[in-house]
PDB file of N, CA and C in Angstrom:
ATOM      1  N   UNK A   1       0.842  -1.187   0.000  1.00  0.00           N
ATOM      2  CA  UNK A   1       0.000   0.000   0.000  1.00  0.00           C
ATOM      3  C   UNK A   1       0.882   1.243   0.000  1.00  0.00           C
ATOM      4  N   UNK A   2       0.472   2.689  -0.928  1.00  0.00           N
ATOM      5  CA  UNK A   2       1.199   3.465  -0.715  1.00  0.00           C
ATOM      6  C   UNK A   2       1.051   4.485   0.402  1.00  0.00           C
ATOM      7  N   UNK A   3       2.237   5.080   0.441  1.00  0.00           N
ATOM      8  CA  UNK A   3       2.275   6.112   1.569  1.00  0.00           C
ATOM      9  C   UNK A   3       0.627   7.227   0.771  1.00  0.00           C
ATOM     10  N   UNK A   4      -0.336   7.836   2.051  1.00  0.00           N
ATOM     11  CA  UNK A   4      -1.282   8.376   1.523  1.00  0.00           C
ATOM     12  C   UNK A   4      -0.128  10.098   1.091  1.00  0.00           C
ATOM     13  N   UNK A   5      -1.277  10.722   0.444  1.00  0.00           N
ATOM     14  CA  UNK A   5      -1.139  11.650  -0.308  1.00  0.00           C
ATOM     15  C   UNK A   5      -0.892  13.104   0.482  1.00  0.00           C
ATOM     16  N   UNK A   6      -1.663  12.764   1.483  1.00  0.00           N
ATOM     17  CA  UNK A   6      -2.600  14.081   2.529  1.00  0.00           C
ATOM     18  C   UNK A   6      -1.378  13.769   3.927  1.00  0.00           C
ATOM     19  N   UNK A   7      -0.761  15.075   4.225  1.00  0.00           N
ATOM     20  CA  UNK A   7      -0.279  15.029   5.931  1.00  0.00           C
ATOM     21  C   UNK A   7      -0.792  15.783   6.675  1.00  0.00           C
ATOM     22  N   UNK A   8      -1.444  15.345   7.739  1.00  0.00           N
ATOM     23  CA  UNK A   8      -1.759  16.307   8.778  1.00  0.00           C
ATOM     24  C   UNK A   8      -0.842  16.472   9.177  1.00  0.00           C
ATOM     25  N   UNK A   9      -0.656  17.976  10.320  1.00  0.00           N
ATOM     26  CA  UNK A   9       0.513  17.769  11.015  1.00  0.00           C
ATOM     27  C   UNK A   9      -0.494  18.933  12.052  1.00  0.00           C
ATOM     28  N   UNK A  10      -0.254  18.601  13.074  1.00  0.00           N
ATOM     29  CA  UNK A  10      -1.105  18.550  14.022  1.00  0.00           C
ATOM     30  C   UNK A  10      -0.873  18.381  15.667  1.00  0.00           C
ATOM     31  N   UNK A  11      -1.405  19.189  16.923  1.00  0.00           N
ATOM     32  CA  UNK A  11      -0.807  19.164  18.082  1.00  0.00           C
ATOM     33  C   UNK A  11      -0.810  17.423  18.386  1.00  0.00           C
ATOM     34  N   UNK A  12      -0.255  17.934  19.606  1.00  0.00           N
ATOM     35  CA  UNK A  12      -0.208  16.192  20.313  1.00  0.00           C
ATOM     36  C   UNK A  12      -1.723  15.979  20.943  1.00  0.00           C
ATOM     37  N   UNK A  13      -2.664  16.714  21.235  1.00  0.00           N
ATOM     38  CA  UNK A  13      -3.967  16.247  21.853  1.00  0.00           C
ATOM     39  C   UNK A  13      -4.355  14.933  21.485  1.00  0.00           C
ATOM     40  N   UNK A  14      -4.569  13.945  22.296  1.00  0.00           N
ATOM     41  CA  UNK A  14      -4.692  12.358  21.881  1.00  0.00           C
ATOM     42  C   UNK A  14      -6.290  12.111  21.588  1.00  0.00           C
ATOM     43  N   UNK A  15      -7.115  13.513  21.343  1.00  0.00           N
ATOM     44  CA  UNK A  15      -8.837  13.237  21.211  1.00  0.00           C
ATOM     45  C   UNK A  15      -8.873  13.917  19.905  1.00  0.00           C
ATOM     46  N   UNK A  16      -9.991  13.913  19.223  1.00  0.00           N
ATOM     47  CA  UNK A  16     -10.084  14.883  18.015  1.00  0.00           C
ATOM     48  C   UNK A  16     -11.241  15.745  18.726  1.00  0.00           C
ATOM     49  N   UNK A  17     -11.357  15.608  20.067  1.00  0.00           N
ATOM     50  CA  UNK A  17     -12.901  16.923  20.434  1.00  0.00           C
ATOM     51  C   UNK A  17     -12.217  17.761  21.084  1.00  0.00           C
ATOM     52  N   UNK A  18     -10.767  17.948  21.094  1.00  0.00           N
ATOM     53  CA  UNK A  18     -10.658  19.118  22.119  1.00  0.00           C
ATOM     54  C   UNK A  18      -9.667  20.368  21.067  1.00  0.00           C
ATOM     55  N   UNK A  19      -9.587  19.859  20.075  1.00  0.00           N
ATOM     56  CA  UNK A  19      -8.907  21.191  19.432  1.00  0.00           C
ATOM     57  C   UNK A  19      -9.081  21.660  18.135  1.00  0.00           C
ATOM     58  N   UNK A  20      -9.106  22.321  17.212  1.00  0.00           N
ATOM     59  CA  UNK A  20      -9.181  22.736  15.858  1.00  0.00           C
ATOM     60  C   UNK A  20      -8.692  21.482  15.305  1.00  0.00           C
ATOM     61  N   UNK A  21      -7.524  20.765  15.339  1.00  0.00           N
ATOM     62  CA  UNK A  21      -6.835  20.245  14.508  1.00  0.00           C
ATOM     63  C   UNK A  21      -7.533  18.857  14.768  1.00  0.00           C
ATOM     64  N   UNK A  22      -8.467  18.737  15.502  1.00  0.00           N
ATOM     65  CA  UNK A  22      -9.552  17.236  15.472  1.00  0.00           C
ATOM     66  C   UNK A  22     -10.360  17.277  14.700  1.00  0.00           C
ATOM     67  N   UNK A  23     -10.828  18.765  14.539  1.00  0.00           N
ATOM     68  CA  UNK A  23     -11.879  19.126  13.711  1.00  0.00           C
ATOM     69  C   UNK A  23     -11.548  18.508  12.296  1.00  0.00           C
ATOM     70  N   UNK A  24     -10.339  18.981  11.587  1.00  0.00           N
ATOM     71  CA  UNK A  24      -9.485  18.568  10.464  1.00  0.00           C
ATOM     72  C   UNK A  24     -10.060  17.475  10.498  1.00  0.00           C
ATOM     73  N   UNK A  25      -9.358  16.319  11.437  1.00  0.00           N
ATOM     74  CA  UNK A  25      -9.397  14.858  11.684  1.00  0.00           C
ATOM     75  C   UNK A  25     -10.432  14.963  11.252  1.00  0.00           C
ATOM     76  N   UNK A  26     -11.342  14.784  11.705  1.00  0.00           N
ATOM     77  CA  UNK A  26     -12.593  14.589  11.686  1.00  0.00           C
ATOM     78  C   UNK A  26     -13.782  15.010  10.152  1.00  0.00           C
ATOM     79  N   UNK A  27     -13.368  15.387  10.072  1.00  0.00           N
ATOM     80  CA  UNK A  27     -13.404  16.297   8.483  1.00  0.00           C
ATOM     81  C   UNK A  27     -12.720  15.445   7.247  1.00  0.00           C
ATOM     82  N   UNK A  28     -11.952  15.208   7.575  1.00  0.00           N
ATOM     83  CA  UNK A  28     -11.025  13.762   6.744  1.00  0.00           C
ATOM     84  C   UNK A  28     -11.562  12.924   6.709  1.00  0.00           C
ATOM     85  N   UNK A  29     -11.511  12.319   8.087  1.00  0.00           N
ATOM     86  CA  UNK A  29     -12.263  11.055   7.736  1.00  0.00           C
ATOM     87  C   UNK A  29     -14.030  10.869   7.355  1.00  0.00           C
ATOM     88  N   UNK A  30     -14.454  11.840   7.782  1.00  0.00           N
ATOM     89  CA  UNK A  30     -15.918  11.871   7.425  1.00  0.00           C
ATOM     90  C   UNK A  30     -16.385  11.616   5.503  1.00  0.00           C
ATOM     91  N   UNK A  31     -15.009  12.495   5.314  1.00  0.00           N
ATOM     92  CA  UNK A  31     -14.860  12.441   3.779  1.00  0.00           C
ATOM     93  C   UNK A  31     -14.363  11.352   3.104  1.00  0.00           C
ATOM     94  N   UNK A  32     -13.882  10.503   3.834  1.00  0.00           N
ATOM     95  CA  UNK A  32     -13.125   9.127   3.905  1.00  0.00           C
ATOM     96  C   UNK A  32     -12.138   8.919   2.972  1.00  0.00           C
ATOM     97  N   UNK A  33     -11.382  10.480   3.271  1.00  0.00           N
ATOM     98  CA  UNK A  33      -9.952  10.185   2.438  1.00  0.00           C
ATOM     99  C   UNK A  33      -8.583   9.951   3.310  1.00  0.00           C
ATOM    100  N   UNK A  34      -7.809   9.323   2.935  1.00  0.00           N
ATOM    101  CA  UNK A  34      -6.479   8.883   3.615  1.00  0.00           C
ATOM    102  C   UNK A  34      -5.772   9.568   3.864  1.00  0.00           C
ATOM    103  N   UNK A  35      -5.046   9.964   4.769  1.00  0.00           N
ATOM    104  CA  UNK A  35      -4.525  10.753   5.886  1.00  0.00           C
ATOM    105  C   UNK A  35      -3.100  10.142   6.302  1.00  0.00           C
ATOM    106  N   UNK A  36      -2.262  11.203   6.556  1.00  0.00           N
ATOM    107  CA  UNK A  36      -1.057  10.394   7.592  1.00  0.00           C
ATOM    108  C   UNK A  36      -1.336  11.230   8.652  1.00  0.00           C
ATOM    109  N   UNK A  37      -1.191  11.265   9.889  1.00  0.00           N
ATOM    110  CA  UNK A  37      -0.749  12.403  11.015  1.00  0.00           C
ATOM    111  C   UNK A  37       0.188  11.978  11.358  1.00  0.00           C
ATOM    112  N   UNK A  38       0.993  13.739  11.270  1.00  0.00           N
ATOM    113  CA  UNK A  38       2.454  13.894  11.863  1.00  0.00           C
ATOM    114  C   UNK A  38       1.970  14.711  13.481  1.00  0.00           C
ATOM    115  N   UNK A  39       2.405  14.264  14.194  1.00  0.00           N
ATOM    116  CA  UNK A  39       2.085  15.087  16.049  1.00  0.00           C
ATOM    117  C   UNK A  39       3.325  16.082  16.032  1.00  0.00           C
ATOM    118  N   UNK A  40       3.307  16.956  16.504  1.00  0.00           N
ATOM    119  CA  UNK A  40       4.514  18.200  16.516  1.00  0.00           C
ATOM    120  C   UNK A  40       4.540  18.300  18.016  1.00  0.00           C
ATOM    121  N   UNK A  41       6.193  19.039  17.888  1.00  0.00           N
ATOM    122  CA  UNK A  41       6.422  19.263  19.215  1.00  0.00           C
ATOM    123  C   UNK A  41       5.173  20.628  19.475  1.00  0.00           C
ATOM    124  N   UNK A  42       5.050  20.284  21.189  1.00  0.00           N
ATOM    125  CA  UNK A  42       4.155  21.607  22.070  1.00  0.00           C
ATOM    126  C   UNK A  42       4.805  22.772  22.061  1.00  0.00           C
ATOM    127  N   UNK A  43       5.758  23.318  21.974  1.00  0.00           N
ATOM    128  CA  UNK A  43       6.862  24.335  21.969  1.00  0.00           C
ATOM    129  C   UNK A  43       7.053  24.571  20.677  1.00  0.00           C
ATOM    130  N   UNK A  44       6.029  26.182  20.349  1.00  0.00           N
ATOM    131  CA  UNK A  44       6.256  26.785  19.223  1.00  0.00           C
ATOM    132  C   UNK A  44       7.681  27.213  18.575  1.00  0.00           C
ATOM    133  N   UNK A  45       8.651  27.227  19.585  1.00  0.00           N
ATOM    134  CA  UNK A  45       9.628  27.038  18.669  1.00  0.00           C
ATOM    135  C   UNK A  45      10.213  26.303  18.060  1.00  0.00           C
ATOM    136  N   UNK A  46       9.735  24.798  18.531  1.00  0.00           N
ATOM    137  CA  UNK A  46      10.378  23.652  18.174  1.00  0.00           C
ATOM    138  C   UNK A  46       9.571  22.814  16.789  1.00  0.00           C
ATOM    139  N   UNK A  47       8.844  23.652  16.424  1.00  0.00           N
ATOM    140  CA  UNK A  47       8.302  23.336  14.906  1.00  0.00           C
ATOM    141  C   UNK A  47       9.133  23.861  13.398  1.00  0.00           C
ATOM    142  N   UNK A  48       9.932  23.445  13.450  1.00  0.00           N
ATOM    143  CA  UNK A  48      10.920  24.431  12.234  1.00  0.00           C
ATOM    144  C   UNK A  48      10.164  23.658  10.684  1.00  0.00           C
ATOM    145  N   UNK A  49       9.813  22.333  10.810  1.00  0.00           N
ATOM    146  CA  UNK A  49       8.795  22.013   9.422  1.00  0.00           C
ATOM    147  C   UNK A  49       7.922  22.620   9.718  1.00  0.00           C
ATOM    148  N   UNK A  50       6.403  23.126  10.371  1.00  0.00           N
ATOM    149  CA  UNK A  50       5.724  23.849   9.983  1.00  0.00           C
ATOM    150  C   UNK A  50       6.306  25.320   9.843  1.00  0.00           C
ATOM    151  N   UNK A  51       7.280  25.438  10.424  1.00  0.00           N
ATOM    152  CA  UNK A  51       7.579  27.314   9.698  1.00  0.00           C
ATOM    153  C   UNK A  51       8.016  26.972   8.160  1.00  0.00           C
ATOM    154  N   UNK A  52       8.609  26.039   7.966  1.00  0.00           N
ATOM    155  CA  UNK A  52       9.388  25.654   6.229  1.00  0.00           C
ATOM    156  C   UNK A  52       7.965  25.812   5.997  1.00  0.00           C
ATOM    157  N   UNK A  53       7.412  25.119   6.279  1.00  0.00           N
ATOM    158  CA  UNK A  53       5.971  25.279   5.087  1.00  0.00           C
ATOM    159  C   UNK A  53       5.252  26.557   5.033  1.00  0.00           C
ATOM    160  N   UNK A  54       4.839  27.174   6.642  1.00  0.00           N
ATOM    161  CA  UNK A  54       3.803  28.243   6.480  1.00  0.00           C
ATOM    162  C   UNK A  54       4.264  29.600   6.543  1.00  0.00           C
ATOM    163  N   UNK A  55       5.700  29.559   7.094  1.00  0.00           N
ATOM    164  CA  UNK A  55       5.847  30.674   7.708  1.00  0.00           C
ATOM    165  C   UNK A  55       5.812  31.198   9.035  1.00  0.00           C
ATOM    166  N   UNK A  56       5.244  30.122   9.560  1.00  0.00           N
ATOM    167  CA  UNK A  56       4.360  30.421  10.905  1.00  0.00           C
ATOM    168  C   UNK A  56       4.371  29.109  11.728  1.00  0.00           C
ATOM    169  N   UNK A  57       4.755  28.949  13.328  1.00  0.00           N
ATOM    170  CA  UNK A  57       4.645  27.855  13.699  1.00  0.00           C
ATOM    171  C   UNK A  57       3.453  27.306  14.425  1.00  0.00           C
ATOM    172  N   UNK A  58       1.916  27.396  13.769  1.00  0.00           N
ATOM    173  CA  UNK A  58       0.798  27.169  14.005  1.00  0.00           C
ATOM    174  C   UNK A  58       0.766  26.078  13.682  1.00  0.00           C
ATOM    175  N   UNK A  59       0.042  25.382  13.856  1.00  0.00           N
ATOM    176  CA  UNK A  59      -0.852  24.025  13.609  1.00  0.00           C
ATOM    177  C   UNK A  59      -2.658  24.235  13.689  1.00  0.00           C
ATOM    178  N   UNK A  60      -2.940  23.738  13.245  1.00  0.00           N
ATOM    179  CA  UNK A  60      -2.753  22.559  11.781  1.00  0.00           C
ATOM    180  C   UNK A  60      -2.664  22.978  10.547  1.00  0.00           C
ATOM    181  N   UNK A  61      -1.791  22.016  10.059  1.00  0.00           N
ATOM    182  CA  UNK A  61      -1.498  22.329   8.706  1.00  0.00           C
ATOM    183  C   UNK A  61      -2.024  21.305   7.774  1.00  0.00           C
ATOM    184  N   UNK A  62      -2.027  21.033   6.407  1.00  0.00           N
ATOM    185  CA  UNK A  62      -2.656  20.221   5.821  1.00  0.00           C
ATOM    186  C   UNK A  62      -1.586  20.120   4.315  1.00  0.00           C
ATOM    187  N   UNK A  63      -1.423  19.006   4.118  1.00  0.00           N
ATOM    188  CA  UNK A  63      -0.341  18.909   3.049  1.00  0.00           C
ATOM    189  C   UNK A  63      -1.147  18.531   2.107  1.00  0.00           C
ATOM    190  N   UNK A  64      -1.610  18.728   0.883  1.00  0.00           N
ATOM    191  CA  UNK A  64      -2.146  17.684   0.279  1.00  0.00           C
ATOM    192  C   UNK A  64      -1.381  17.991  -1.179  1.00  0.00           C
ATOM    193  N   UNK A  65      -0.671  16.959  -1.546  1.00  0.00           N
ATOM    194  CA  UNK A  65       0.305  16.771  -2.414  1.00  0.00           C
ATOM    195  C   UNK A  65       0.730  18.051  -2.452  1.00  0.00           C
ATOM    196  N   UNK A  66       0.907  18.722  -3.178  1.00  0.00           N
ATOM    197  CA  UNK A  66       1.236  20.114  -3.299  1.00  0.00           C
ATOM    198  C   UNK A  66       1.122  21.011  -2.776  1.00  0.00           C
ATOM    199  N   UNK A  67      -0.249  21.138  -2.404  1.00  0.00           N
ATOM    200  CA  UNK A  67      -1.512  22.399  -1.701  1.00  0.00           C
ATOM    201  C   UNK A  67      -1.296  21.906   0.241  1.00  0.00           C
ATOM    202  N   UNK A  68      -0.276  23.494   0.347  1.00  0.00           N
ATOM    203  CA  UNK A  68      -0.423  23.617   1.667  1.00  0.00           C
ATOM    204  C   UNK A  68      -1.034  24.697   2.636  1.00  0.00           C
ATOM    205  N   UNK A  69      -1.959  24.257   3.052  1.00  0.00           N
ATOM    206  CA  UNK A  69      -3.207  24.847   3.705  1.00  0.00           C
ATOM    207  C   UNK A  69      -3.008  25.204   5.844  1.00  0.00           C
ATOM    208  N   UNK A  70      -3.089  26.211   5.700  1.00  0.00           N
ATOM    209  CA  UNK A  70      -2.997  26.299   7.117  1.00  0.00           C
ATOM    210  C   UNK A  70      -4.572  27.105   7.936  1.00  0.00           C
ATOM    211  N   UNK A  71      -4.494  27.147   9.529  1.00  0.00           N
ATOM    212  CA  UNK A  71      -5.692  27.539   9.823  1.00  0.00           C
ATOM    213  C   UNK A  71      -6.638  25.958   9.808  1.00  0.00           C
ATOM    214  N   UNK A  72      -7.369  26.233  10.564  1.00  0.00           N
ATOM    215  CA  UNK A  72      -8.293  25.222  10.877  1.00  0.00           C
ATOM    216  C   UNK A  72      -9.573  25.494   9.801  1.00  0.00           C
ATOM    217  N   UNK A  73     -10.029  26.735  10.039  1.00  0.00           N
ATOM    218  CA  UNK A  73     -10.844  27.335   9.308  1.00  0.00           C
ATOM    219  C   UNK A  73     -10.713  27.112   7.482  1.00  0.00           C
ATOM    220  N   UNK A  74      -9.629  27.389   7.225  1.00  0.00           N
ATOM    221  CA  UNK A  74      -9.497  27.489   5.720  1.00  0.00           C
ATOM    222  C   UNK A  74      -9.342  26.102   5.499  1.00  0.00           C
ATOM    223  N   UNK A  75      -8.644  25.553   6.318  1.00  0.00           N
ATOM    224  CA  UNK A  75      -8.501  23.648   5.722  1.00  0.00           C
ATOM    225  C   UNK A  75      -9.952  23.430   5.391  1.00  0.00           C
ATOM    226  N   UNK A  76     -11.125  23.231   6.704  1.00  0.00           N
ATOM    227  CA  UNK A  76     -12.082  22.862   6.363  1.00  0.00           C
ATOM    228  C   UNK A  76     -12.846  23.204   4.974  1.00  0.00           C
ATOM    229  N   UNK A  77     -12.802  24.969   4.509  1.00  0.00           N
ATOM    230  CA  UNK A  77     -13.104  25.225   3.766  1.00  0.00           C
ATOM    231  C   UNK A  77     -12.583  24.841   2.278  1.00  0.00           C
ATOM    232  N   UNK A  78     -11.067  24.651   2.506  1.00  0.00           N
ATOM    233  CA  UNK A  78     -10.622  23.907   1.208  1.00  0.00           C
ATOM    234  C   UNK A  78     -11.164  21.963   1.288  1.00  0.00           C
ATOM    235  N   UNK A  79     -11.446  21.887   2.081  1.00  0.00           N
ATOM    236  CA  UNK A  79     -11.591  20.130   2.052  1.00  0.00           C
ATOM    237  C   UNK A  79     -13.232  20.463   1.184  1.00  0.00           C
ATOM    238  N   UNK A  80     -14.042  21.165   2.270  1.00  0.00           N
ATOM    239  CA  UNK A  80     -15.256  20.908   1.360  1.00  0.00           C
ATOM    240  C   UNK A  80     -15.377  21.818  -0.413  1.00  0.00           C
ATOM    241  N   UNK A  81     -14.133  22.515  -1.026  1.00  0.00           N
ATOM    242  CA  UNK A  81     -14.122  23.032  -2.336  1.00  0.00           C
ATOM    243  C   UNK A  81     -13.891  21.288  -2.347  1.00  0.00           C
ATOM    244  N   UNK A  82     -12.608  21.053  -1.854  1.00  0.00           N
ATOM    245  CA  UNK A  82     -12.158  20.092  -3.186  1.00  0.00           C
ATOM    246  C   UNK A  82     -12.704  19.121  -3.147  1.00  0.00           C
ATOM    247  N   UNK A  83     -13.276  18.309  -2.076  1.00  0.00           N
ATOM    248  CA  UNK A  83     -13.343  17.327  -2.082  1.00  0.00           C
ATOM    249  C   UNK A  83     -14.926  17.006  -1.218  1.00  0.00           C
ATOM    250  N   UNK A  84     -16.225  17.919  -1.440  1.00  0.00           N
ATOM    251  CA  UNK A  84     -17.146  18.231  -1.252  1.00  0.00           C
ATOM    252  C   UNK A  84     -18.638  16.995  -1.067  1.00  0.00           C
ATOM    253  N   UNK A  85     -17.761  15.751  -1.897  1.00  0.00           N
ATOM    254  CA  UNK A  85     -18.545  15.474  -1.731  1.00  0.00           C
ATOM    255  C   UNK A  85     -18.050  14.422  -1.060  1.00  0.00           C
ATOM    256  N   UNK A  86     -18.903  12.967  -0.306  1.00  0.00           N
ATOM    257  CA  UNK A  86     -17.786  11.730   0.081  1.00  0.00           C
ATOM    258  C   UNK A  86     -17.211  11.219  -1.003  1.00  0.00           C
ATOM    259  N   UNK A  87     -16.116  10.533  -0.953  1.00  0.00           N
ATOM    260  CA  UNK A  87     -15.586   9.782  -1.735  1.00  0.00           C
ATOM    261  C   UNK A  87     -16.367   8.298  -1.749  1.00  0.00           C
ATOM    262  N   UNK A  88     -16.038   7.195  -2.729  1.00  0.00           N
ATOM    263  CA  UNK A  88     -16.383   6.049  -2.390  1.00  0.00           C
ATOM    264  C   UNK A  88     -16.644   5.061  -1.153  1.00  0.00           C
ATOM    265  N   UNK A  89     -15.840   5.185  -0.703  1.00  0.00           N
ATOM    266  CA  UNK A  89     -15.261   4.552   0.419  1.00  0.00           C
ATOM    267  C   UNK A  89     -16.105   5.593   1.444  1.00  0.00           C
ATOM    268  N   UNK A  90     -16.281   6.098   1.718  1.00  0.00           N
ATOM    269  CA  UNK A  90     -16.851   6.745   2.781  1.00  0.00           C
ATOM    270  C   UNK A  90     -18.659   6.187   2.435  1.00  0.00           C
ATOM    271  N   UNK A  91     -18.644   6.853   1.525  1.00  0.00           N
ATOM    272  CA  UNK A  91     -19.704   6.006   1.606  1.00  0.00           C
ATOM    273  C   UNK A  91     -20.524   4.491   1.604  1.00  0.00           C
ATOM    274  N   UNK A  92     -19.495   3.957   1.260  1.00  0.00           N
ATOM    275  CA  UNK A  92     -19.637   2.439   1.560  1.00  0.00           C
ATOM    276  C   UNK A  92     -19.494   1.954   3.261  1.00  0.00           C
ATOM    277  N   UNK A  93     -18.896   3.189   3.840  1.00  0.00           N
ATOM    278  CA  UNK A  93     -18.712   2.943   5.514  1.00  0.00           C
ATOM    279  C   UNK A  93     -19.843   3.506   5.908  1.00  0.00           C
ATOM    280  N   UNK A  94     -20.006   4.151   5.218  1.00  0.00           N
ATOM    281  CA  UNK A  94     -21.557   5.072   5.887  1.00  0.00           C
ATOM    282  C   UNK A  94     -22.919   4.060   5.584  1.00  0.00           C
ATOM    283  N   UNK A  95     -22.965   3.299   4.595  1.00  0.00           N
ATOM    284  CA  UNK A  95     -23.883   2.291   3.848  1.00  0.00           C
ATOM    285  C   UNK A  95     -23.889   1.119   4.926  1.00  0.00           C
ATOM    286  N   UNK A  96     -22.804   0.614   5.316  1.00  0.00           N
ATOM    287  CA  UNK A  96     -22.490  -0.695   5.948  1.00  0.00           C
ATOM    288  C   UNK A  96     -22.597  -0.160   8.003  1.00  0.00           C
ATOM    289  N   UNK A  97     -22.602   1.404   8.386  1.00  0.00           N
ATOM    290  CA  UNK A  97     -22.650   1.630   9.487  1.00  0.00           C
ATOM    291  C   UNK A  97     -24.693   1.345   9.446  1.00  0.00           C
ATOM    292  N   UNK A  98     -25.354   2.456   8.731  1.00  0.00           N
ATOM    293  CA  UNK A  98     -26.440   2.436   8.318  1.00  0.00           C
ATOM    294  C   UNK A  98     -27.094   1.067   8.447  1.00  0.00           C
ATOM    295  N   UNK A  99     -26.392  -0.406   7.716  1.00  0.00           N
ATOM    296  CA  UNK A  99     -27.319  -1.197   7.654  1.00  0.00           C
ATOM    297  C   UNK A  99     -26.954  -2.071   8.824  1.00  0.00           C
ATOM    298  N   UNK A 100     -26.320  -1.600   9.586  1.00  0.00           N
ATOM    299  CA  UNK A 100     -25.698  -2.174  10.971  1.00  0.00           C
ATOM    300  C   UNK A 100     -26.629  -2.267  11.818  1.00  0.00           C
ATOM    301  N   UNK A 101     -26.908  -1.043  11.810  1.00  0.00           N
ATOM    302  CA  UNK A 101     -27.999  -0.057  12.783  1.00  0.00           C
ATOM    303  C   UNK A 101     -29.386  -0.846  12.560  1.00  0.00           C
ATOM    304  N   UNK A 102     -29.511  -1.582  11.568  1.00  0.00           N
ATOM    305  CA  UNK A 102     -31.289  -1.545  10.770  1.00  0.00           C
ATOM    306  C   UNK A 102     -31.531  -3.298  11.601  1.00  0.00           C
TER     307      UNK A 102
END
């Protein structure tokens, strides 16, 4: 299998309900596209890859092949331009949760 396409890079919080960058999570997978997460150090200075990328040592960031997206806010908003609707696979998890339930 290949390495996926998409990097989060993202605090260390071990939940996706307590910070922006779960939201991401969560947003990903809902869309049911493949993901790596990278966890960054807690100590804004100790992020020198997210400054290479943004400029800025914020999190979350969002790699997706090329297109690097920062802000919690704008990720979400670029996930639902690009990728707006579910993919296959998401919906086949959503089909098979659905007939779980029935």
């Amino acid at each position: 299998m290949s390495e996926p396409r998409r990097v989060l890079y993202r605090c260390g919080t071990p939940t996706n309900f307590l910070c922006p960058c779960g939201a991401v999570a969560r947003r990903l997978n809902k869309l049911g596209l493949e993901y790596r997460t990278e966890r960054v150090q807690r100590r804004r200075k100790s992020r020198p890859e997210i400054v290479e990328l943004t400029k800025q040592p914020y999190v979350p960031v969002l790699v997706d092949d090329q297109e690097v997206v920062s802000d919690s806010r704008r990720i979400l908003q670029y996930l639902d331009r690009a990728y707006g609707e579910e993919t296959p696979a998401a919906r086949a998890a959503s089909s098979r949760s659905t007939n779980a339930r029935k």
